Coordinates of C-alpha atoms in Angstrom, one line a residue:
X1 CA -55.2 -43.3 53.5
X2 CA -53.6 -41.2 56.3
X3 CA -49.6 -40.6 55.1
X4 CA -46.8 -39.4 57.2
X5 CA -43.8 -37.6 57.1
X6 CA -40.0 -39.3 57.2
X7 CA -36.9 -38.1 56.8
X8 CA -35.0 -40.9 54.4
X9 CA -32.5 -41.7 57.5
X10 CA -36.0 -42.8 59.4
X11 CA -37.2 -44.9 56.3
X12 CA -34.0 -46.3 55.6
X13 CA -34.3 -47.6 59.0
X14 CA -37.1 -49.0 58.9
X15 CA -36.8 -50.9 56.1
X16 CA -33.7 -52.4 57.2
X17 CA -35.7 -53.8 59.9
X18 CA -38.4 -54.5 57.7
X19 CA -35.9 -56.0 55.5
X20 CA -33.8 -57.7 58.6
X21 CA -37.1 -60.3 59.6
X22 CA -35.8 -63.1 56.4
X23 CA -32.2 -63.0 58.0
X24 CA -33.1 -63.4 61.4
X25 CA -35.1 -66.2 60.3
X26 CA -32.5 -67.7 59.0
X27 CA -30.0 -67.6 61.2
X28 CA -30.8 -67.5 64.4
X29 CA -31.9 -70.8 64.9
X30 CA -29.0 -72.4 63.0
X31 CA -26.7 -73.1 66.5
X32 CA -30.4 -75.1 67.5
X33 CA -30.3 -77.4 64.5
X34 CA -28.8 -80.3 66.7
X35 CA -30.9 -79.7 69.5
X36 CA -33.5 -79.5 67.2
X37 CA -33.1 -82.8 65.6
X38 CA -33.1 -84.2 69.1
X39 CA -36.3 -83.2 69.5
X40 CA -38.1 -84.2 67.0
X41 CA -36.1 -87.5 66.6
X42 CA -34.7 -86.8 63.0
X43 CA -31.6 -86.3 61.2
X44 CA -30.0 -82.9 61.1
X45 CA -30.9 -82.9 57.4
X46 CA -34.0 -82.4 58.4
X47 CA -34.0 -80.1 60.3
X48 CA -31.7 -78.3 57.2
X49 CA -34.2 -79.3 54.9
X50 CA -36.7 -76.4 57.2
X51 CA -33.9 -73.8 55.8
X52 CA -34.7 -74.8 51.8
X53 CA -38.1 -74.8 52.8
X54 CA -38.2 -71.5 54.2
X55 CA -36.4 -70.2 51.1
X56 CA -38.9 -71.7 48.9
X57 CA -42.0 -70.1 51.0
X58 CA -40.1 -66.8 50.6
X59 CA -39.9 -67.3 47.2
X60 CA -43.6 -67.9 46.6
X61 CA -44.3 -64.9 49.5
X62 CA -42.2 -62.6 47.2
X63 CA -43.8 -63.4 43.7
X64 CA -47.0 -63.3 45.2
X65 CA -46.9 -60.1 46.8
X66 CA -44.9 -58.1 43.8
X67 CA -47.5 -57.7 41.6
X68 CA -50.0 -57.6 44.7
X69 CA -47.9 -54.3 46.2
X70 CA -47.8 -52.9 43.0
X71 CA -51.3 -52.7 42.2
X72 CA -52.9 -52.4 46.2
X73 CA -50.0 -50.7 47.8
X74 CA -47.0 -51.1 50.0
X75 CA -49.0 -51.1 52.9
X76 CA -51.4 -53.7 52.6
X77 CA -48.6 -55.9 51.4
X78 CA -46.5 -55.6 54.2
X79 CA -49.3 -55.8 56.9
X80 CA -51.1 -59.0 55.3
X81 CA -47.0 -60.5 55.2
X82 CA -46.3 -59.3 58.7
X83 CA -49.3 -61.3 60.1
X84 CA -48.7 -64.4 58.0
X85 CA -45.2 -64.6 59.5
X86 CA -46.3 -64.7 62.8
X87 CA -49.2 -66.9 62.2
X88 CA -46.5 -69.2 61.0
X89 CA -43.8 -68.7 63.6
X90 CA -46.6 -69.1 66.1
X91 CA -47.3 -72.8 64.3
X92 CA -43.4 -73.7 65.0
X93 CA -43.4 -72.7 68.5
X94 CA -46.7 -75.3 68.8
X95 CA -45.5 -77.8 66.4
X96 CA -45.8 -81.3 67.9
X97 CA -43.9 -83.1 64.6
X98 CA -41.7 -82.4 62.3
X99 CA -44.0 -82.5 60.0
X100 CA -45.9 -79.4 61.1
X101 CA -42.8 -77.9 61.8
X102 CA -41.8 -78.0 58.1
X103 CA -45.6 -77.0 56.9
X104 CA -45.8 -73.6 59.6
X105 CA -42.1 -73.2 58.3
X106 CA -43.5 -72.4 54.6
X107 CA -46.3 -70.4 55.9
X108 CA -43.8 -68.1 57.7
X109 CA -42.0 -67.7 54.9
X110 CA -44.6 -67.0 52.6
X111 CA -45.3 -64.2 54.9
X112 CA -41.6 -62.7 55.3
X113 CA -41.5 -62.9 51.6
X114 CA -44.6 -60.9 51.2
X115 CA -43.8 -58.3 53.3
X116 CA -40.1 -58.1 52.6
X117 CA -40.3 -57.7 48.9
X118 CA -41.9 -54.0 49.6
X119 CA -38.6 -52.3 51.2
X120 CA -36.6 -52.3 47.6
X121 CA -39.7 -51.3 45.9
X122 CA -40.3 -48.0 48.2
X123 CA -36.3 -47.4 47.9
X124 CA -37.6 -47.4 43.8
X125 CA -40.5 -45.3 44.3
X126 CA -38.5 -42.1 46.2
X127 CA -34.8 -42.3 44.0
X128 CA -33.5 -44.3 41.2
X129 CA -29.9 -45.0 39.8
X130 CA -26.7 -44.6 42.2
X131 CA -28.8 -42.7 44.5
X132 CA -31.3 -45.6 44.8
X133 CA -28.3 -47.9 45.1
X134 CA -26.5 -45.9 48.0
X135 CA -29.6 -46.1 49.8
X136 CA -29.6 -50.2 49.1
X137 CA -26.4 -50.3 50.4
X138 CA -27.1 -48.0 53.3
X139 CA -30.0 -50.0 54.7
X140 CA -28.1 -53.4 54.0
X141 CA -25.4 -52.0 55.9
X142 CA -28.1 -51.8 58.8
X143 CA -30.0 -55.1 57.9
X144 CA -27.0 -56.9 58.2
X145 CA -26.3 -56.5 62.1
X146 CA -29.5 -59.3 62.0
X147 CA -27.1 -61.7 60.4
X148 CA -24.8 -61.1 62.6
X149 CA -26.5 -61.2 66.0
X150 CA -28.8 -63.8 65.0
X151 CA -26.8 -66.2 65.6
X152 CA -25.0 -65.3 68.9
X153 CA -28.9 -64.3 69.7
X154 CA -29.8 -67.8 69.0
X155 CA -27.2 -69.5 70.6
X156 CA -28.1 -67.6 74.3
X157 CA -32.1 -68.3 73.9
X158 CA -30.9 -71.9 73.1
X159 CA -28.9 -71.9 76.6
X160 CA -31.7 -70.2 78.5
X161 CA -34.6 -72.2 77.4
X162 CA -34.3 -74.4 74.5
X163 CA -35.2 -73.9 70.8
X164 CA -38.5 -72.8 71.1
X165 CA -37.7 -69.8 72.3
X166 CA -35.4 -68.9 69.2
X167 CA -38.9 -68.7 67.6
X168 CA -40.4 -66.7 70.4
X169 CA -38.2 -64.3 69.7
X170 CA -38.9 -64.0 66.3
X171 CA -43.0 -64.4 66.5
X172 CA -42.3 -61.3 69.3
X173 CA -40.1 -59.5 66.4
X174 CA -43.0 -59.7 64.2
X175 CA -45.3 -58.0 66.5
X176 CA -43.2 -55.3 67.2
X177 CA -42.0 -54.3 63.5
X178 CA -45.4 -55.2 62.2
X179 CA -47.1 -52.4 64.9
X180 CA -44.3 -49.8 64.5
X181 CA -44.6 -50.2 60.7
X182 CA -48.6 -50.1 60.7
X183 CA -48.0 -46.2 62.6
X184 CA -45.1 -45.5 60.6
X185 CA -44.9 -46.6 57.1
X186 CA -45.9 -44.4 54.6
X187 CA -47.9 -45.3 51.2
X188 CA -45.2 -44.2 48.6
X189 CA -46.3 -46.6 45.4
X190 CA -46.7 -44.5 42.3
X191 CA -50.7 -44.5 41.2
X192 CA -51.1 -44.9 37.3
X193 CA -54.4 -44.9 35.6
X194 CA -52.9 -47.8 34.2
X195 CA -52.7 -51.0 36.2
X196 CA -51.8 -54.3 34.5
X197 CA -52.7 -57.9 36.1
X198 CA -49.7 -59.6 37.5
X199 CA -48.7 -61.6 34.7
X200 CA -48.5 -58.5 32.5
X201 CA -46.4 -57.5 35.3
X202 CA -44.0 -60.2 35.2
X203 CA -44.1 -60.3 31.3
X204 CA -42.7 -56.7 31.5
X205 CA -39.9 -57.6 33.6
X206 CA -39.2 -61.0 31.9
X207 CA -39.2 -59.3 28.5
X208 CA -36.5 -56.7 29.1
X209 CA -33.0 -58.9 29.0
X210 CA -30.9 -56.3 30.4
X211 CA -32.9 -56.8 33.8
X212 CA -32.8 -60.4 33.7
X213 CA -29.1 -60.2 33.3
X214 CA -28.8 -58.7 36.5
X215 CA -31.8 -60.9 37.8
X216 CA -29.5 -63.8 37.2
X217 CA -26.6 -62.2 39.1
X218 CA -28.2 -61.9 42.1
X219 CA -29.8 -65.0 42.0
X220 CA -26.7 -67.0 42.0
X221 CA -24.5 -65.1 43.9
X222 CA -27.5 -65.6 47.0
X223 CA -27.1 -69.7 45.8
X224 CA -23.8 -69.4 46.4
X225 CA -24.2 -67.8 50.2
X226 CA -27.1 -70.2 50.7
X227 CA -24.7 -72.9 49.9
X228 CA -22.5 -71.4 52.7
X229 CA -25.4 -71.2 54.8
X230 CA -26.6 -74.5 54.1
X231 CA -23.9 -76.2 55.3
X232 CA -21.5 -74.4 57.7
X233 CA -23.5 -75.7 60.5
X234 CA -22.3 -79.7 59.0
X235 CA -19.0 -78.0 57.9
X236 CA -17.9 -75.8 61.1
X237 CA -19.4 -77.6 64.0
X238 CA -19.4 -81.5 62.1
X239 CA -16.3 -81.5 60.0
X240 CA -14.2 -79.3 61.9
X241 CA -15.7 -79.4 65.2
X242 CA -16.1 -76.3 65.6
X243 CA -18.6 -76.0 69.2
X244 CA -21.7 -74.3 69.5
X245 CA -20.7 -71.2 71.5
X246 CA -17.9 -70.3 69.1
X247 CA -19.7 -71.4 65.9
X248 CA -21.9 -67.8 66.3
X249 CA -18.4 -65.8 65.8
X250 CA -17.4 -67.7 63.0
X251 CA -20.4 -67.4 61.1
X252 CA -20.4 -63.6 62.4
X253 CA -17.4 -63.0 60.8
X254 CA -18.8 -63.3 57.3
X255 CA -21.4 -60.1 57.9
X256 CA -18.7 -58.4 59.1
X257 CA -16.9 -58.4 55.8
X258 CA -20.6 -58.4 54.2
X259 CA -20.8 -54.8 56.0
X260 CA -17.1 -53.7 55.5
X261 CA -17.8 -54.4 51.3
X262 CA -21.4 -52.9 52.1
X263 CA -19.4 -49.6 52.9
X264 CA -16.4 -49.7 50.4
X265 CA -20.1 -50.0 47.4
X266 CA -21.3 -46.6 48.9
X267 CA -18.0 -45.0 48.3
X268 CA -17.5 -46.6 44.7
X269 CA -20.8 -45.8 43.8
X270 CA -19.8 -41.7 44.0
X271 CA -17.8 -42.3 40.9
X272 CA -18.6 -45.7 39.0
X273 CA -21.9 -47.1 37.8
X274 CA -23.6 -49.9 39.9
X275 CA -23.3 -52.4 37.0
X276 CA -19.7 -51.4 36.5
X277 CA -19.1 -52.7 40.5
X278 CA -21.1 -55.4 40.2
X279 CA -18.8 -57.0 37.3
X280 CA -15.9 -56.4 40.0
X281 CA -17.5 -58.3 42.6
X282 CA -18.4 -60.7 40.2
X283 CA -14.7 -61.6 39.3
X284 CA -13.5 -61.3 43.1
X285 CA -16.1 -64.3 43.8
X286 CA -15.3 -66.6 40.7
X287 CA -11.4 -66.2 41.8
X288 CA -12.2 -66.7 45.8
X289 CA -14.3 -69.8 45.0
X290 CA -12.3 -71.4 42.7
X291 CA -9.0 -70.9 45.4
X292 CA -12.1 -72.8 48.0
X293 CA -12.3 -75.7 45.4
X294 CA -9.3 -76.1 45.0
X295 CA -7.7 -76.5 48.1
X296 CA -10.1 -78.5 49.6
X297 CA -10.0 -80.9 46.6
X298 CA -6.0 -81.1 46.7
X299 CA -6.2 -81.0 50.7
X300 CA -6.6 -84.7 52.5
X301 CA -6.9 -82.5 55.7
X302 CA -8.0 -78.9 55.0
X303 CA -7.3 -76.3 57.7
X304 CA -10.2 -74.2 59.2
X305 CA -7.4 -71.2 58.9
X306 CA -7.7 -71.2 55.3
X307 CA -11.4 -72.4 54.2
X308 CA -12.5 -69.9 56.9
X309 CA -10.9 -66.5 55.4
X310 CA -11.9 -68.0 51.3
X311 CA -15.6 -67.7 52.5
X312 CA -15.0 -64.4 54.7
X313 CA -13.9 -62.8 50.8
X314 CA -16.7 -64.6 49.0
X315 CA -19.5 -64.1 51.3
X316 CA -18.0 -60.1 51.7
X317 CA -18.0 -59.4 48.2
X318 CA -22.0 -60.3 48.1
X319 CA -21.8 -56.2 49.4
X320 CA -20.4 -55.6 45.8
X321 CA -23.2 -57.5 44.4
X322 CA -26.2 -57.5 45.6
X323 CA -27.4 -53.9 46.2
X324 CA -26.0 -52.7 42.8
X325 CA -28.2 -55.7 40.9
X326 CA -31.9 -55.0 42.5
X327 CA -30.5 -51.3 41.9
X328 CA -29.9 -52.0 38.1
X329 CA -32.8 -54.3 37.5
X330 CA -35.4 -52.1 39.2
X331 CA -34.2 -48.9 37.4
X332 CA -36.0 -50.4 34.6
X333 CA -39.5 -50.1 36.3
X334 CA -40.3 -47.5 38.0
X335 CA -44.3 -48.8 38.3
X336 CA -43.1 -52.0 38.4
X337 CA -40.7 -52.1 41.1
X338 CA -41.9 -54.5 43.6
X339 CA -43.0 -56.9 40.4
X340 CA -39.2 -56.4 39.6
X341 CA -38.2 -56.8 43.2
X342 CA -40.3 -59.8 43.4
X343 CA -38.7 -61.6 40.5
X344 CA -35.4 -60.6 42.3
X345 CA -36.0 -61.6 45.1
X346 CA -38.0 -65.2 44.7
X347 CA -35.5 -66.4 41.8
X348 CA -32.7 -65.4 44.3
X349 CA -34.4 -67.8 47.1
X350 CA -34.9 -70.0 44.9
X351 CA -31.4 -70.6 43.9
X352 CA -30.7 -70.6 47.2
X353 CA -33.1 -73.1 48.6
X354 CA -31.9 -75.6 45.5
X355 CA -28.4 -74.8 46.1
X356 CA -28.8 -75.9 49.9
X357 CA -30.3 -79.0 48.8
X358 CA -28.0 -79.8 46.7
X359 CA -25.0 -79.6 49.5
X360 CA -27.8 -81.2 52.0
X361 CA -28.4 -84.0 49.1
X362 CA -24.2 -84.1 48.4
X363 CA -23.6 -83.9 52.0
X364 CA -20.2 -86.5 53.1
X365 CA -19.1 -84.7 56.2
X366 CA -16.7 -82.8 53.9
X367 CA -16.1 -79.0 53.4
X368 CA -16.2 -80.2 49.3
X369 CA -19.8 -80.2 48.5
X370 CA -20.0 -76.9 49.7
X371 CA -17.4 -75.5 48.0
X372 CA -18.8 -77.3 44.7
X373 CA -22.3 -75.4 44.7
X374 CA -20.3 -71.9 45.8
X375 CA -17.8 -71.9 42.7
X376 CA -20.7 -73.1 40.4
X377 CA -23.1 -70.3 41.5
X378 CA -20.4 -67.7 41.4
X379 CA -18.9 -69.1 37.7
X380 CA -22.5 -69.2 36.4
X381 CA -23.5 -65.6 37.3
X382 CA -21.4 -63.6 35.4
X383 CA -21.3 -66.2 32.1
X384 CA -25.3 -66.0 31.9
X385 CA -25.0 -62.3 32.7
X386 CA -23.2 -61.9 29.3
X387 CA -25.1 -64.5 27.4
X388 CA -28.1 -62.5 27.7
X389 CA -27.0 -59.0 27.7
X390 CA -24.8 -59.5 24.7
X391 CA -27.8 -60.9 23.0
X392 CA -29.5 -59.1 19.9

């Protein structure tokens, strides 16, 4: 297999926009929901119940191609993801029904999740420890301007041409990573002689409690920002009437902090273990959920100025959170690592596509359902977290 050369800058890069294809996903067709439901004839809920869906098809993507990257390389994986995605954003563009809007919706996501699942992995394979979690937080840094833009993105393809467009976009994103990727990526998994089958894979991982601690930080924390994600459509544009143009900024404003937290890890991480922030950012979400709860239990009329800057801090904090768990959990397995980033990455989804069915299911044209699932994920983290690592 031919290799090439990259500085880390280049490959940090890349990843992030390897990396970037799940949020963009995601977001950028949120401001289309209504327009979407429209179409089709359905209920907004259904068109939110595409978003759990995709998480759930990532999920799958992800545990399927861990143990696949791991034993045929980070190549393959990404390349055999890449095309899936597009297959299946291809499928939405054509899709005459909801129906086979929801069914192409999985197979994109199966894709994303096999390809994405390799960028952590390759982080694993060249550095380990704080170094390995700087360059996590590096790339998120750059992955998150997808979040970000995806939305305002969104909202002018909506305005040009309608919502089918929001998914030409992304089937022409494919392409273009997928081809730049296929010249540029190198193959950096580690060969062993030894080459277990993937539930020997996911037995070593599952066996080691110290890296399912941290597996179950991560996963909740990314229920409690699927939550968010879930519902601030219903909650900013139903509830408080927020409109479509400005709706974008709003949800914008969350990266942001995502970014400005993102950048504050990098600095902590030059003198204090990743685990050791992670417990931090921990606290800082049980405290800024449980001020959400609060206030918009004891509120009869809550006010966008507050429940806005409460999720701005909890959704931020995620930068405290999430890079130093994979970097924790995959420091375990340096063979293993997209196995490990796998199990990361599809129990993470999959919290998150149960925790935005749960608001989609609790839904009452309240912010309170939201707020529910966000304190619970953020409260539940950090108690299993020391349920299992305290263990003997």
């Amino acid at each position: 297999m031919t290799t090439f050369s990259l500085s880390v800058r280049s490959m940090i890069l890349l990843l992030a926009a390897l990396t970037a294809m799940a949020p963009l996903a995601i977001d950028a067709y949120l401001p289309a929901m209504p327009q979407m439901a429209d179409f089709f004839a359905v209920s907004i809920h259904d068109i939110e119940l595409s978003l759990s869906l995709f998480l759930a098809g990532f999920a799958i993507g992800q545990i399927i191609g861990g143990p696949f990257s791991d034993h045929f390389g980070r190549r393959a994986a990404t390349g055999i993801g890449i095309s899936l995605f597009c297959l299946g954003t291809l499928g939405i563009i054509l899709s005459p029904s909801i129906a086979w809007l929801w069914g192409f919706r999985i197979i994109e996501a199966i894709g994303g999740g096999l390809a994405v699942v390799n960028s952590a992995a390759i982080i694993r394979d060249f550095s380990k420890g704080q170094e390995s979690a700087r360059h996590l937080s590096n790339m998120a840094i750059i992955m998150m301007l997808a979040p970000l833009l995806a939305p305002v993105i969104g909202m002018l393809l909506l305005y040009i041409s309608g919502w089918r467009l929001v998914f030409d976009f992304l089937l022409l994103y494919g392409l273009l990573i997928g081809a730049t990727l296929f010249f540029k990526l190198p193959e950096t998994r580690i060969k062993t002689e030894d080459r277990p089958n993937a539930f020997k894979r996911y037995w070593m991982v599952l066996s080691n409690r110290y890296a399912i601690g941290f597996l179950f930080s991560q996963c909740f924390a990314l229920g409690g920002m699927f939550a968010f994600i879930t519902g601030s459509p219903s909650v900013y544009m139903g509830f408080f009437g927020v409109s479509e143009t400005v709706y974008p900024f709003l949800f914008g404003t969350n990266v942001v902090a995502m970014m400005l937290f993102n950048r504050l890890n990098v600095r902590l991480l030059k003198q204090y273990q990743p685990r050791v922030i992670l417990s931090v950012g921990q606290a800082g979400q049980v405290i800024t959920a449980s001020l959400l709860l609060a206030y918009v239990s004891l509120s009869n009329t809550p006010s966008l100025y507050i429940v806005t800057p409460l999720i701005i801090i909890f959704i931020g904090i995620m930068g405290l959170i999430v890079s130093n768990a994979t970097s924790s959990t995959v420091e375990f397995f340096p063979t293993n690592s997209a196995t490990a980033t796998a199990l990361l990455g599809a129990a993470g989804f999959t919290t998150g596509a149960i925790a935005g069915a749960i608001v989609g299911i609790l839904g009452d044209g309240t912010v309170f359902p939201m707020a529910l699932v966000m304190f619970t994920c953020a409260a539940t983290a950090p108690l299993l977290r020391f349920l299992i690592q305290a263990g003997k």
